[in-house]
Each structure stands twice: as C-alpha cells, then as structure tokens.
GROMACS .gro file of C-alpha atoms in nm:
model
  508
    1UNK     CA    1   0.026  -0.001  -0.008
    2UNK     CA    2   0.112   0.327  -0.091
    3UNK     CA    3  -0.069   0.650   0.059
    4UNK     CA    4   0.033   0.876  -0.236
    5UNK     CA    5  -0.233   1.129  -0.250
    6UNK     CA    6  -0.252   1.196   0.184
    7UNK     CA    7  -0.532   1.504   0.145
    8UNK     CA    8  -0.786   1.292  -0.070
    9UNK     CA    9  -0.953   1.115   0.201
   10UNK     CA   10  -0.993   1.362   0.413
   11UNK     CA   11  -1.140   1.653   0.191
   12UNK     CA   12  -1.390   1.419   0.002
   13UNK     CA   13  -1.508   1.270   0.341
   14UNK     CA   14  -1.525   1.607   0.510
   15UNK     CA   15  -1.419   1.853   0.301
   16UNK     CA   16  -1.493   2.158   0.575
   17UNK     CA   17  -1.304   2.018   0.858
   18UNK     CA   18  -1.015   2.171   0.969
   19UNK     CA   19  -0.720   2.018   0.857
   20UNK     CA   20  -0.399   2.263   0.962
   21UNK     CA   21  -0.398   2.534   1.251
   22UNK     CA   22  -0.065   2.734   1.235
   23UNK     CA   23  -0.068   3.091   1.402
   24UNK     CA   24  -0.383   3.301   1.280
   25UNK     CA   25  -0.420   3.079   0.985
   26UNK     CA   26  -0.695   2.787   0.905
   27UNK     CA   27  -0.724   2.586   0.665
   28UNK     CA   28  -0.986   2.324   0.576
   29UNK     CA   29  -0.922   1.972   0.424
   30UNK     CA   30  -1.107   2.060   0.111
   31UNK     CA   31  -0.836   2.387   0.116
   32UNK     CA   32  -0.548   2.183   0.165
   33UNK     CA   33  -0.665   1.937  -0.107
   34UNK     CA   34  -0.659   2.183  -0.389
   35UNK     CA   35  -0.385   2.377  -0.234
   36UNK     CA   36  -0.158   2.106  -0.289
   37UNK     CA   37  -0.304   2.017  -0.614
   38UNK     CA   38  -0.217   2.354  -0.746
   39UNK     CA   39   0.129   2.317  -0.598
   40UNK     CA   40   0.177   1.954  -0.752
   41UNK     CA   41   0.074   2.114  -1.083
   42UNK     CA   42   0.331   2.413  -1.055
   43UNK     CA   43   0.621   2.222  -0.927
   44UNK     CA   44   0.535   1.978  -1.267
   45UNK     CA   45   0.551   2.309  -1.484
   46UNK     CA   46   0.893   2.404  -1.350
   47UNK     CA   47   0.965   2.083  -1.488
   48UNK     CA   48   1.050   1.895  -1.147
   49UNK     CA   49   0.973   1.500  -1.210
   50UNK     CA   50   0.949   1.177  -1.015
   51UNK     CA   51   1.237   1.110  -0.820
   52UNK     CA   52   1.369   1.526  -0.807
   53UNK     CA   53   1.410   1.622  -0.433
   54UNK     CA   54   1.245   1.962  -0.348
   55UNK     CA   55   1.436   2.127  -0.046
   56UNK     CA   56   1.240   2.328   0.208
   57UNK     CA   57   1.375   2.592   0.459
   58UNK     CA   58   1.102   2.717   0.686
   59UNK     CA   59   1.051   2.776   1.024
   60UNK     CA   60   0.655   2.594   1.129
   61UNK     CA   61   0.384   2.720   0.899
   62UNK     CA   62   0.062   2.637   0.755
   63UNK     CA   63   0.189   2.594   0.406
   64UNK     CA   64   0.419   2.277   0.544
   65UNK     CA   65   0.162   2.005   0.538
   66UNK     CA   66   0.026   2.094   0.185
   67UNK     CA   67   0.405   2.118   0.038
   68UNK     CA   68   0.462   1.748   0.180
   69UNK     CA   69   0.134   1.627   0.036
   70UNK     CA   70   0.229   1.784  -0.357
   71UNK     CA   71   0.562   1.615  -0.307
   72UNK     CA   72   0.386   1.319  -0.288
   73UNK     CA   73   0.135   1.371  -0.532
   74UNK     CA   74   0.399   1.384  -0.814
   75UNK     CA   75   0.653   1.182  -0.655
   76UNK     CA   76   0.877   1.380  -0.573
   77UNK     CA   77   1.110   1.368  -0.254
   78UNK     CA   78   1.094   1.644   0.024
   79UNK     CA   79   1.393   1.743   0.195
   80UNK     CA   80   1.350   1.982   0.503
   81UNK     CA   81   1.600   2.162   0.697
   82UNK     CA   82   1.596   2.256   1.047
   83UNK     CA   83   1.596   2.680   1.056
   84UNK     CA   84   1.863   2.621   1.325
   85UNK     CA   85   2.130   2.545   1.056
   86UNK     CA   86   2.293   2.864   0.886
   87UNK     CA   87   2.248   2.939   0.499
   88UNK     CA   88   2.588   2.860   0.455
   89UNK     CA   89   2.583   2.516   0.583
   90UNK     CA   90   2.304   2.426   0.374
   91UNK     CA   91   2.481   2.488   0.038
   92UNK     CA   92   2.666   2.128   0.014
   93UNK     CA   93   2.372   1.968   0.105
   94UNK     CA   94   2.069   2.127  -0.118
   95UNK     CA   95   2.371   2.060  -0.385
   96UNK     CA   96   2.396   1.703  -0.289
   97UNK     CA   97   2.020   1.673  -0.336
   98UNK     CA   98   2.063   1.818  -0.678
   99UNK     CA   99   1.775   2.021  -0.596
  100UNK     CA  100   1.619   2.268  -0.863
  101UNK     CA  101   1.374   2.378  -0.646
  102UNK     CA  102   1.426   2.524  -0.295
  103UNK     CA  103   1.100   2.678  -0.083
  104UNK     CA  104   1.175   2.893   0.141
  105UNK     CA  105   0.995   3.123   0.434
  106UNK     CA  106   1.014   3.453   0.441
  107UNK     CA  107   1.291   3.508   0.732
  108UNK     CA  108   1.511   3.241   0.562
  109UNK     CA  109   1.475   3.370   0.185
  110UNK     CA  110   1.687   3.696   0.227
  111UNK     CA  111   2.005   3.509   0.332
  112UNK     CA  112   1.997   3.221   0.108
  113UNK     CA  113   1.897   3.396  -0.186
  114UNK     CA  114   2.260   3.563  -0.169
  115UNK     CA  115   2.408   3.265  -0.155
  116UNK     CA  116   2.201   3.115  -0.503
  117UNK     CA  117   2.524   3.142  -0.709
  118UNK     CA  118   2.693   2.891  -0.494
  119UNK     CA  119   2.397   2.632  -0.562
  120UNK     CA  120   2.518   2.418  -0.829
  121UNK     CA  121   2.175   2.288  -0.984
  122UNK     CA  122   1.880   2.544  -0.810
  123UNK     CA  123   1.690   2.672  -1.056
  124UNK     CA  124   1.383   2.804  -0.857
  125UNK     CA  125   1.409   2.983  -0.512
  126UNK     CA  126   1.051   3.020  -0.402
  127UNK     CA  127   0.924   3.226  -0.110
  128UNK     CA  128   0.686   3.164   0.096
  129UNK     CA  129   0.674   3.565   0.184
  130UNK     CA  130   0.673   3.825  -0.082
  131UNK     CA  131   1.054   3.870  -0.198
  132UNK     CA  132   1.046   4.066  -0.476
  133UNK     CA  133   1.348   3.999  -0.725
  134UNK     CA  134   1.503   3.774  -0.503
  135UNK     CA  135   1.227   3.467  -0.560
  136UNK     CA  136   0.935   3.339  -0.693
  137UNK     CA  137   0.607   3.398  -0.476
  138UNK     CA  138   0.489   3.124  -0.334
  139UNK     CA  139   0.120   3.271  -0.343
  140UNK     CA  140   0.163   3.338  -0.717
  141UNK     CA  141   0.304   3.040  -0.768
  142UNK     CA  142  -0.034   2.818  -0.698
  143UNK     CA  143  -0.258   3.107  -0.827
  144UNK     CA  144  -0.105   3.050  -1.141
  145UNK     CA  145  -0.190   2.669  -1.138
  146UNK     CA  146  -0.469   2.410  -1.182
  147UNK     CA  147  -0.658   2.311  -0.836
  148UNK     CA  148  -0.693   1.976  -1.059
  149UNK     CA  149  -0.544   1.637  -0.958
  150UNK     CA  150  -0.203   1.624  -1.119
  151UNK     CA  151  -0.107   1.307  -1.293
  152UNK     CA  152  -0.046   1.024  -1.089
  153UNK     CA  153   0.292   0.877  -1.100
  154UNK     CA  154   0.411   0.517  -1.105
  155UNK     CA  155   0.536   0.493  -0.745
  156UNK     CA  156   0.690   0.190  -0.608
  157UNK     CA  157   0.791   0.098  -0.248
  158UNK     CA  158   1.172   0.118  -0.326
  159UNK     CA  159   1.125   0.499  -0.489
  160UNK     CA  160   1.294   0.756  -0.301
  161UNK     CA  161   0.996   0.966  -0.078
  162UNK     CA  162   1.203   1.171   0.228
  163UNK     CA  163   1.575   1.283   0.271
  164UNK     CA  164   1.671   1.352   0.612
  165UNK     CA  165   1.991   1.515   0.768
  166UNK     CA  166   2.202   1.353   1.057
  167UNK     CA  167   2.325   1.553   1.372
  168UNK     CA  168   2.676   1.617   1.203
  169UNK     CA  169   2.824   1.624   1.550
  170UNK     CA  170   3.184   1.530   1.387
  171UNK     CA  171   3.160   1.654   1.023
  172UNK     CA  172   2.898   1.765   0.774
  173UNK     CA  173   2.576   1.592   0.816
  174UNK     CA  174   2.502   1.297   0.598
  175UNK     CA  175   2.168   1.250   0.401
  176UNK     CA  176   1.956   0.969   0.519
  177UNK     CA  177   1.710   0.866   0.219
  178UNK     CA  178   1.350   0.692   0.309
  179UNK     CA  179   1.165   0.506   0.049
  180UNK     CA  180   0.806   0.521   0.026
  181UNK     CA  181   0.772   0.162   0.214
  182UNK     CA  182   1.019   0.323   0.482
  183UNK     CA  183   0.754   0.599   0.533
  184UNK     CA  184   0.512   0.389   0.566
  185UNK     CA  185   0.632   0.175   0.849
  186UNK     CA  186   0.737   0.502   1.046
  187UNK     CA  187   0.327   0.640   0.981
  188UNK     CA  188   0.182   0.327   1.060
  189UNK     CA  189   0.380   0.264   1.380
  190UNK     CA  190   0.322   0.666   1.511
  191UNK     CA  191  -0.056   0.605   1.415
  192UNK     CA  192  -0.110   0.288   1.614
  193UNK     CA  193   0.101   0.377   1.929
  194UNK     CA  194  -0.052   0.741   1.920
  195UNK     CA  195  -0.417   0.558   1.824
  196UNK     CA  196  -0.501   0.857   1.616
  197UNK     CA  197  -0.869   0.883   1.470
  198UNK     CA  198  -1.051   1.126   1.272
  199UNK     CA  199  -1.170   1.277   1.547
  200UNK     CA  200  -0.821   1.383   1.713
  201UNK     CA  201  -0.660   1.708   1.755
  202UNK     CA  202  -0.297   1.637   1.686
  203UNK     CA  203  -0.052   1.929   1.788
  204UNK     CA  204   0.305   1.966   1.742
  205UNK     CA  205   0.475   2.199   1.968
  206UNK     CA  206   0.844   2.152   1.797
  207UNK     CA  207   0.945   2.144   1.405
  208UNK     CA  208   0.728   2.001   1.184
  209UNK     CA  209   0.985   1.825   1.068
  210UNK     CA  210   0.970   1.540   1.351
  211UNK     CA  211   0.637   1.479   1.304
  212UNK     CA  212   0.650   1.481   0.883
  213UNK     CA  213   0.628   1.060   0.938
  214UNK     CA  214   0.283   1.082   1.076
  215UNK     CA  215   0.113   1.307   0.832
  216UNK     CA  216   0.090   1.026   0.607
  217UNK     CA  217  -0.189   0.864   0.800
  218UNK     CA  218  -0.297   1.188   1.008
  219UNK     CA  219  -0.423   1.385   0.707
  220UNK     CA  220  -0.563   1.043   0.548
  221UNK     CA  221  -0.776   1.010   0.823
  222UNK     CA  222  -0.892   1.327   0.863
  223UNK     CA  223  -0.770   1.470   1.208
  224UNK     CA  224  -0.677   1.823   1.272
  225UNK     CA  225  -0.325   1.954   1.294
  226UNK     CA  226  -0.176   2.220   1.492
  227UNK     CA  227   0.178   2.350   1.378
  228UNK     CA  228   0.271   2.646   1.633
  229UNK     CA  229   0.561   2.915   1.552
  230UNK     CA  230   0.537   2.986   1.930
  231UNK     CA  231   0.662   2.753   2.166
  232UNK     CA  232   0.684   2.906   2.518
  233UNK     CA  233   0.518   2.709   2.771
  234UNK     CA  234   0.213   2.941   2.843
  235UNK     CA  235   0.174   2.936   2.469
  236UNK     CA  236   0.155   2.559   2.436
  237UNK     CA  237  -0.056   2.511   2.743
  238UNK     CA  238  -0.337   2.785   2.611
  239UNK     CA  239  -0.347   2.580   2.246
  240UNK     CA  240  -0.424   2.258   2.476
  241UNK     CA  241  -0.678   2.428   2.641
  242UNK     CA  242  -0.847   2.641   2.348
  243UNK     CA  243  -0.859   2.354   2.078
  244UNK     CA  244  -0.904   2.069   2.317
  245UNK     CA  245  -0.584   1.927   2.224
  246UNK     CA  246  -0.622   1.514   2.232
  247UNK     CA  247  -0.268   1.410   2.080
  248UNK     CA  248   0.044   1.577   2.085
  249UNK     CA  249   0.393   1.524   1.942
  250UNK     CA  250   0.702   1.683   2.117
  251UNK     CA  251   1.027   1.642   2.273
  252UNK     CA  252   1.139   1.587   2.632
  253UNK     CA  253   1.292   1.945   2.637
  254UNK     CA  254   0.934   2.086   2.600
  255UNK     CA  255   0.805   1.862   2.856
  256UNK     CA  256   1.125   1.937   3.109
  257UNK     CA  257   0.989   2.356   3.025
  258UNK     CA  258   0.616   2.250   3.102
  259UNK     CA  259   0.706   2.115   3.420
  260UNK     CA  260   0.902   2.373   3.535
  261UNK     CA  261   0.639   2.629   3.397
  262UNK     CA  262   0.503   2.802   3.741
  263UNK     CA  263   0.128   2.843   3.605
  264UNK     CA  264   0.098   2.442   3.457
  265UNK     CA  265  -0.173   2.417   3.691
  266UNK     CA  266  -0.406   2.686   3.556
  267UNK     CA  267  -0.502   2.499   3.257
  268UNK     CA  268  -0.762   2.257   3.192
  269UNK     CA  269  -0.531   1.958   3.044
  270UNK     CA  270  -0.812   1.666   3.048
  271UNK     CA  271  -0.857   1.634   2.681
  272UNK     CA  272  -0.524   1.502   2.627
  273UNK     CA  273  -0.493   1.091   2.587
  274UNK     CA  274  -0.125   1.045   2.447
  275UNK     CA  275   0.165   1.243   2.431
  276UNK     CA  276   0.468   1.145   2.199
  277UNK     CA  277   0.780   1.227   2.377
  278UNK     CA  278   1.134   1.193   2.150
  279UNK     CA  279   1.483   1.336   2.269
  280UNK     CA  280   1.702   1.268   2.546
  281UNK     CA  281   1.483   1.105   2.860
  282UNK     CA  282   1.400   1.247   3.130
  283UNK     CA  283   1.570   1.187   3.431
  284UNK     CA  284   1.342   0.990   3.691
  285UNK     CA  285   1.231   1.243   3.893
  286UNK     CA  286   1.113   1.454   3.589
  287UNK     CA  287   0.913   1.119   3.465
  288UNK     CA  288   0.756   1.093   3.827
  289UNK     CA  289   0.639   1.484   3.815
  290UNK     CA  290   0.513   1.428   3.473
  291UNK     CA  291   0.334   1.109   3.556
  292UNK     CA  292   0.127   1.297   3.887
  293UNK     CA  293   0.011   1.573   3.655
  294UNK     CA  294  -0.052   1.474   3.302
  295UNK     CA  295  -0.139   1.068   3.421
  296UNK     CA  296  -0.014   0.775   3.201
  297UNK     CA  297  -0.076   0.958   2.902
  298UNK     CA  298   0.315   0.959   2.792
  299UNK     CA  299   0.548   0.741   2.517
  300UNK     CA  300   0.898   0.816   2.531
  301UNK     CA  301   1.042   0.712   2.183
  302UNK     CA  302   1.394   0.653   2.095
  303UNK     CA  303   1.437   0.764   1.745
  304UNK     CA  304   1.704   0.869   1.506
  305UNK     CA  305   1.720   0.980   1.162
  306UNK     CA  306   1.792   0.648   1.062
  307UNK     CA  307   1.527   0.470   1.203
  308UNK     CA  308   1.272   0.586   1.336
  309UNK     CA  309   1.103   0.471   1.604
  310UNK     CA  310   1.365   0.227   1.760
  311UNK     CA  311   1.205   0.157   2.089
  312UNK     CA  312   0.907   0.314   2.296
  313UNK     CA  313   0.790   0.307   2.654
  314UNK     CA  314   0.475   0.311   2.649
  315UNK     CA  315   0.194   0.424   2.942
  316UNK     CA  316   0.175   0.088   2.995
  317UNK     CA  317   0.535   0.063   3.084
  318UNK     CA  318   0.533   0.400   3.291
  319UNK     CA  319   0.223   0.227   3.521
  320UNK     CA  320   0.413  -0.099   3.556
  321UNK     CA  321   0.762   0.125   3.675
  322UNK     CA  322   0.545   0.319   3.912
  323UNK     CA  323   0.289   0.064   4.017
  324UNK     CA  324   0.461  -0.265   3.958
  325UNK     CA  325   0.792  -0.285   4.132
  326UNK     CA  326   1.021  -0.171   3.866
  327UNK     CA  327   1.111   0.153   3.924
  328UNK     CA  328   1.427   0.106   3.722
  329UNK     CA  329   1.249   0.111   3.402
  330UNK     CA  330   1.199   0.495   3.388
  331UNK     CA  331   1.561   0.516   3.250
  332UNK     CA  332   1.508   0.281   2.975
  333UNK     CA  333   1.372   0.396   2.623
  334UNK     CA  334   1.154   0.089   2.616
  335UNK     CA  335   1.148  -0.210   2.425
  336UNK     CA  336   1.148  -0.240   2.020
  337UNK     CA  337   0.931  -0.083   1.809
  338UNK     CA  338   0.706  -0.273   1.551
  339UNK     CA  339   0.934  -0.462   1.319
  340UNK     CA  340   1.209  -0.338   1.484
  341UNK     CA  341   1.515  -0.556   1.614
  342UNK     CA  342   1.782  -0.411   1.853
  343UNK     CA  343   2.093  -0.606   1.969
  344UNK     CA  344   2.409  -0.492   2.162
  345UNK     CA  345   2.699  -0.592   2.024
  346UNK     CA  346   3.075  -0.558   2.136
  347UNK     CA  347   3.361  -0.410   1.968
  348UNK     CA  348   3.350  -0.681   1.701
  349UNK     CA  349   3.008  -0.652   1.646
  350UNK     CA  350   2.951  -0.949   1.785
  351UNK     CA  351   2.624  -0.971   2.025
  352UNK     CA  352   2.670  -0.936   2.415
  353UNK     CA  353   2.398  -1.044   2.695
  354UNK     CA  354   2.182  -0.893   2.890
  355UNK     CA  355   2.315  -0.631   3.128
  356UNK     CA  356   2.642  -0.547   2.935
  357UNK     CA  357   2.739  -0.257   2.770
  358UNK     CA  358   2.787  -0.230   2.401
  359UNK     CA  359   2.668  -0.079   2.053
  360UNK     CA  360   2.312  -0.030   1.997
  361UNK     CA  361   2.247  -0.247   1.642
  362UNK     CA  362   1.937  -0.238   1.452
  363UNK     CA  363   1.712  -0.359   1.199
  364UNK     CA  364   1.340  -0.330   1.094
  365UNK     CA  365   1.159  -0.220   0.773
  366UNK     CA  366   1.138   0.132   0.905
  367UNK     CA  367   1.573   0.134   0.848
  368UNK     CA  368   1.643   0.391   0.592
  369UNK     CA  369   1.759   0.274   0.218
  370UNK     CA  370   2.122   0.421   0.333
  371UNK     CA  371   2.298   0.799   0.296
  372UNK     CA  372   2.228   1.033  -0.037
  373UNK     CA  373   2.531   0.980  -0.259
  374UNK     CA  374   2.763   0.834  -0.018
  375UNK     CA  375   2.798   0.457  -0.088
  376UNK     CA  376   3.094   0.422   0.177
  377UNK     CA  377   2.913   0.570   0.446
  378UNK     CA  378   2.606   0.380   0.363
  379UNK     CA  379   2.805   0.060   0.344
  380UNK     CA  380   2.988   0.135   0.692
  381UNK     CA  381   2.694   0.184   0.868
  382UNK     CA  382   2.423  -0.065   0.756
  383UNK     CA  383   2.565  -0.443   0.681
  384UNK     CA  384   2.355  -0.723   0.596
  385UNK     CA  385   2.068  -0.513   0.664
  386UNK     CA  386   2.179  -0.441   1.055
  387UNK     CA  387   2.238  -0.060   1.113
  388UNK     CA  388   2.526   0.027   1.350
  389UNK     CA  389   2.419   0.352   1.540
  390UNK     CA  390   2.726   0.456   1.743
  391UNK     CA  391   2.477   0.453   2.051
  392UNK     CA  392   2.620   0.274   2.362
  393UNK     CA  393   2.342   0.076   2.559
  394UNK     CA  394   2.234  -0.239   2.705
  395UNK     CA  395   1.919  -0.426   2.736
  396UNK     CA  396   1.794  -0.594   3.036
  397UNK     CA  397   1.622  -0.929   3.065
  398UNK     CA  398   1.303  -0.817   2.975
  399UNK     CA  399   1.430  -0.636   2.623
  400UNK     CA  400   1.416  -0.298   2.810
  401UNK     CA  401   1.660  -0.046   2.625
  402UNK     CA  402   1.907   0.179   2.856
  403UNK     CA  403   2.067   0.429   2.618
  404UNK     CA  404   2.472   0.560   2.786
  405UNK     CA  405   2.523   0.791   2.527
  406UNK     CA  406   2.728   0.821   2.213
  407UNK     CA  407   3.052   0.634   2.144
  408UNK     CA  408   3.246   0.933   2.020
  409UNK     CA  409   3.146   1.099   2.326
  410UNK     CA  410   3.342   0.873   2.627
  411UNK     CA  411   3.573   1.029   2.860
  412UNK     CA  412   3.898   0.878   2.911
  413UNK     CA  413   4.030   0.986   3.261
  414UNK     CA  414   4.299   0.780   3.340
  415UNK     CA  415   4.218   0.441   3.293
  416UNK     CA  416   3.867   0.485   3.358
  417UNK     CA  417   3.582   0.569   3.136
  418UNK     CA  418   3.358   0.838   3.169
  419UNK     CA  419   2.970   0.831   3.010
  420UNK     CA  420   2.907   1.171   2.945
  421UNK     CA  421   2.491   1.112   2.933
  422UNK     CA  422   2.511   0.988   3.305
  423UNK     CA  423   2.679   1.320   3.427
  424UNK     CA  424   2.402   1.474   3.252
  425UNK     CA  425   2.104   1.299   3.399
  426UNK     CA  426   2.283   1.393   3.719
  427UNK     CA  427   2.305   1.765   3.661
  428UNK     CA  428   1.946   1.793   3.492
  429UNK     CA  429   1.789   1.687   3.847
  430UNK     CA  430   1.850   2.043   3.935
  431UNK     CA  431   1.513   2.246   3.816
  432UNK     CA  432   1.682   2.551   3.728
  433UNK     CA  433   1.934   2.354   3.481
  434UNK     CA  434   1.746   2.355   3.095
  435UNK     CA  435   2.036   2.192   2.927
  436UNK     CA  436   2.353   2.039   2.970
  437UNK     CA  437   2.617   1.910   2.785
  438UNK     CA  438   2.915   1.721   2.911
  439UNK     CA  439   3.271   1.666   2.697
  440UNK     CA  440   3.602   1.583   2.737
  441UNK     CA  441   3.839   1.844   2.727
  442UNK     CA  442   4.187   1.756   2.663
  443UNK     CA  443   4.441   1.759   2.925
  444UNK     CA  444   4.821   1.703   2.791
  445UNK     CA  445   4.822   1.446   2.519
  446UNK     CA  446   4.646   1.146   2.625
  447UNK     CA  447   4.441   1.232   2.916
  448UNK     CA  448   4.113   1.432   2.977
  449UNK     CA  449   3.898   1.609   3.206
  450UNK     CA  450   3.530   1.632   3.267
  451UNK     CA  451   3.353   1.961   3.196
  452UNK     CA  452   3.010   2.047   3.195
  453UNK     CA  453   2.881   2.305   3.003
  454UNK     CA  454   2.540   2.449   3.162
  455UNK     CA  455   2.266   2.654   3.075
  456UNK     CA  456   2.019   2.789   3.337
  457UNK     CA  457   1.685   2.927   3.383
  458UNK     CA  458   1.729   3.067   3.723
  459UNK     CA  459   2.053   3.059   3.973
  460UNK     CA  460   2.230   2.781   4.041
  461UNK     CA  461   2.585   2.770   4.155
  462UNK     CA  462   2.895   2.523   4.037
  463UNK     CA  463   2.866   2.381   4.363
  464UNK     CA  464   2.500   2.323   4.370
  465UNK     CA  465   2.572   2.112   4.041
  466UNK     CA  466   2.885   1.955   4.196
  467UNK     CA  467   2.699   1.859   4.479
  468UNK     CA  468   2.410   1.649   4.278
  469UNK     CA  469   2.702   1.504   4.092
  470UNK     CA  470   2.865   1.371   4.404
  471UNK     CA  471   2.546   1.200   4.512
  472UNK     CA  472   2.518   1.004   4.210
  473UNK     CA  473   2.862   0.933   4.036
  474UNK     CA  474   3.214   0.809   4.153
  475UNK     CA  475   3.466   1.056   4.191
  476UNK     CA  476   3.648   1.040   3.877
  477UNK     CA  477   3.342   1.120   3.686
  478UNK     CA  478   3.280   1.442   3.865
  479UNK     CA  479   3.346   1.757   3.653
  480UNK     CA  480   3.646   1.912   3.716
  481UNK     CA  481   3.446   2.283   3.573
  482UNK     CA  482   3.137   2.383   3.520
  483UNK     CA  483   3.104   2.661   3.215
  484UNK     CA  484   2.763   2.840   3.222
  485UNK     CA  485   2.672   2.952   2.866
  486UNK     CA  486   2.398   3.138   2.711
  487UNK     CA  487   2.368   2.882   2.392
  488UNK     CA  488   2.498   2.596   2.278
  489UNK     CA  489   2.649   2.547   1.904
  490UNK     CA  490   2.362   2.315   1.728
  491UNK     CA  491   2.326   2.095   1.426
  492UNK     CA  492   2.028   2.122   1.189
  493UNK     CA  493   1.823   1.837   1.421
  494UNK     CA  494   1.896   2.015   1.734
  495UNK     CA  495   2.156   1.805   1.905
  496UNK     CA  496   2.429   2.010   2.104
  497UNK     CA  497   2.784   2.004   1.907
  498UNK     CA  498   3.048   1.930   2.162
  499UNK     CA  499   3.322   1.994   1.925
  500UNK     CA  500   3.256   2.331   1.908
  501UNK     CA  501   3.196   2.364   2.275
  502UNK     CA  502   3.543   2.247   2.327
  503UNK     CA  503   3.707   2.419   2.091
  504UNK     CA  504   3.531   2.728   2.259
  505UNK     CA  505   3.655   2.613   2.569
  506UNK     CA  506   3.990   2.567   2.471
  507UNK     CA  507   4.038   2.894   2.277
  508UNK     CA  508   3.904   3.116   2.589
   0.00000   0.00000   0.00000
C-alpha cells in the first residue's frame, strides 16, 4: 500500500473539517487538498519530475503539510531542513540533493538568495512570503496553477520519498534516504502508538520536521493538525486548553519546560489522551512529576534519522515502573518498536548478553535505504540489513533498552571511562538547569578532564551542581569545571555540537 495522496481522503469525506492550524491561519481539508494540487501542478510546470528532491527551509507554517502532500502527489521527494542550520551550511546539502527548487520562509529567503550562485543545481527559489526580485512568490505560483489533481506517477515501494539530515556532530551531516515503504512503516507505527482517529486534534509543539512521518496517515484519517510557530510553555498550554488537544507530538525538552512552568496548574488539560516524547529521556524524578500531573499518557521514544522509531516506553510501561515494582524502567527507552530488532554488540560487533554495555545495533522495515550519494558511509553503517547506531546501551532480561550515550562522546580519565550522558542526567536533576552538555577536554596528549557546560533558567551555582554529581557518580566522573553559557552550538537536527563547545573552551 502506497499512500500517495494524503489529502484526498479527508477532503472528500469531510471537506469543511479543519485540517491545519498554524498561527492565525486555518485551512479546511478541501483547501489543503486544492492548494496541494495547485503546488503539485506548479512544480511539474517548473520542470520537476518523479524522483527530484524539493528542499524546504522554513519555520513551522500552514503551508508545510501542503508542500509535503504536493511532493507525494507528484512522486517528488522532500528534504526539509531545520531553521537552526546556517544558510552557508545548507549549500553542500542542497547541492547533494541536486535540488532544482528550494522553498523558503520569508525569514530565510534573504540570506539564502545571497548564496544562490553557490547552488549548483538550483534553478528556482520560492518564497512563502513576498520577496520581489529574489524569489518566486509562493501564492502567485499557486494562483497560476490548476486545482485539479495532478497526473498519477508510477510509484513503487523503493522509490525515494524523504531525505533527512543526520546530526553532523563530528562533521558535515549525512543525508538519509527514506523510501515509500520506510515512510509508510514510520507512519503506521506513530499512528498505532498514538491511536490516531479522525476526531483527534493533533498538536506538534516542535519543529514540523520531527512529525512528518505521521502526516501520511494523520491527514488520510482526517485529523486536525496544529503546527505552532511559538513554543513558550504558556502558548503550548493555552493551545491544549483552547483547542481541546487530544494527541501531542513533542520533545523531552518541551515537557521539561512545562514541568518547570509556574502556571502549569492553571490550565485544563483533561482532553489529552496521548503524548509522544522524542529526544533524550527525562530523569526519573521528572518522569515521576510528569505522570503525577498528566497521568499515564506518555510514550517515550528512541528515534534517530536512520530509523524511527527504534524503541518505545509506553503508558503501560510507565505504570508497571511506578506501580509494579520496576522503577528502574523509568531510566529506559522501552522495548523495540513494531518490526524492529535491537541487539547490543561488542567492539568486534559480536552479540553481547543482558546488562552488558555495547553498541546499539538495529534492523527493521523502518530503516533507511542508505545515505544519499554516499555509498561508503552506507556500507560502513549498514551491513546485511543491520544498522550500527554509534549509541552505547544495554538490554535487560525483559528486553528494555537503556541508553548510555554516544561511543564518540566517552571520556577517558586516567584508566577510567566516563559516560557523559550519566553525568548530564545527574546535573539535570537541578530544576534551574535547562540544558547541559558534558564533554572531555584534552589535558596533555592522552588524558582528558570532564567539563560540564550548563544553560540555566535561574540562579544556580557550580557547587550546587557538583553536590548532585557527587551524590550520583564516582569521583572520577564528577566534572572538574562547570561552564555557564547562554546557548549551545547545535546541528540541524537540534543536537549539541560538543566539538565546537570544546574548541570554544580551549580558545578562551
């Protein structure tokens, strides 16, 4: 089954139902269907054909879903980029996509248009906001095109559907290739876990990129999708209350902000049924608070660009952890997702047993086809259908996965090995700490010292943080220094670039 037209079902079953809400804009299902038809026809008029890649560089906006729909209707692949990616960093990725059309938000078009001469294959920049002389106006492009359904392309399961970007924490990001089969597997899993139905109000208070996998079935079913462009705790809570949101797709960082918001108790959140949480897990204490406030509505998800999701800690797992005598499971990321196999392997990639620390290796129907135009990286990471993630972890006897950080992040202190994630979890117990990144800074030629970089929401001293670390960690893992910062350098997917933090530290 290939869901090519993700808007037609909702448009013909309930044309006037709200499909998309973003800011002050609301589009009905029929509007989204017709607008996506217009865009699909316009892209073909610009010369694009099945298999071409359309790059997207914009904040959350009401046009995002119709762009995704238009690409699928015409057999085009979409390559969305986080707006945190600097324009000059996008140039090699757009060129690697050989993208002839790049769709930009008004905030991004100015800087990207200055780099157009470096875009080897790009013939057209399209601006979602008026940008005379710099790009084609998006609305004019739609108005000049037919609202009729475009010709149906000949699509197969192995055709390219989506191009993502890895974190690129150690170099240029690699670009992942998801086929129609892979994207269907992702959508089915998200829809199943969230128990999506046509009456759901789906809310995504994070970048649109993270939830695109769910849209294929979300819009086919006829749900309402809210894509905010403002992410303050107050705005999120007001939206849940006003729109009577039933399903949420968000990040652990968002949940942490809500838990620390003083006005959390002032809102009616009774409509919530399920909350999908991706990103680094919350601490045990934070999960306990979250369950107490929201109830057993959470699904903690372990996902990466190469495979999403890999594992799930579901509501019944949270209940078993808190009421069934297994509190340690609050530190896990759950058990394998549908059709996913997880194993832990040693340095020689041979299987390890329960509770043994090693590299997380995965396989399954939602695994990418490989890296775009990078067969060497594909061959290194994926062997015989098994993906070697570079993440450290262990499985317990019941199949629950416990992540311990990245292999490349481990810090050697003397003859001891420090796992930065364990230090970060300890520091995050302080309520005033919003973000933390722990790294090893070279001391001499072969040794390292542990340094914690911290962003706080209020007053917190180094000593307060060190007290928490001494309670949880062996002495060699306690940071030698705490550095307070206003922000962290991050990759396009939102991960902290620890190498840049180390370079900044060394250049002080």
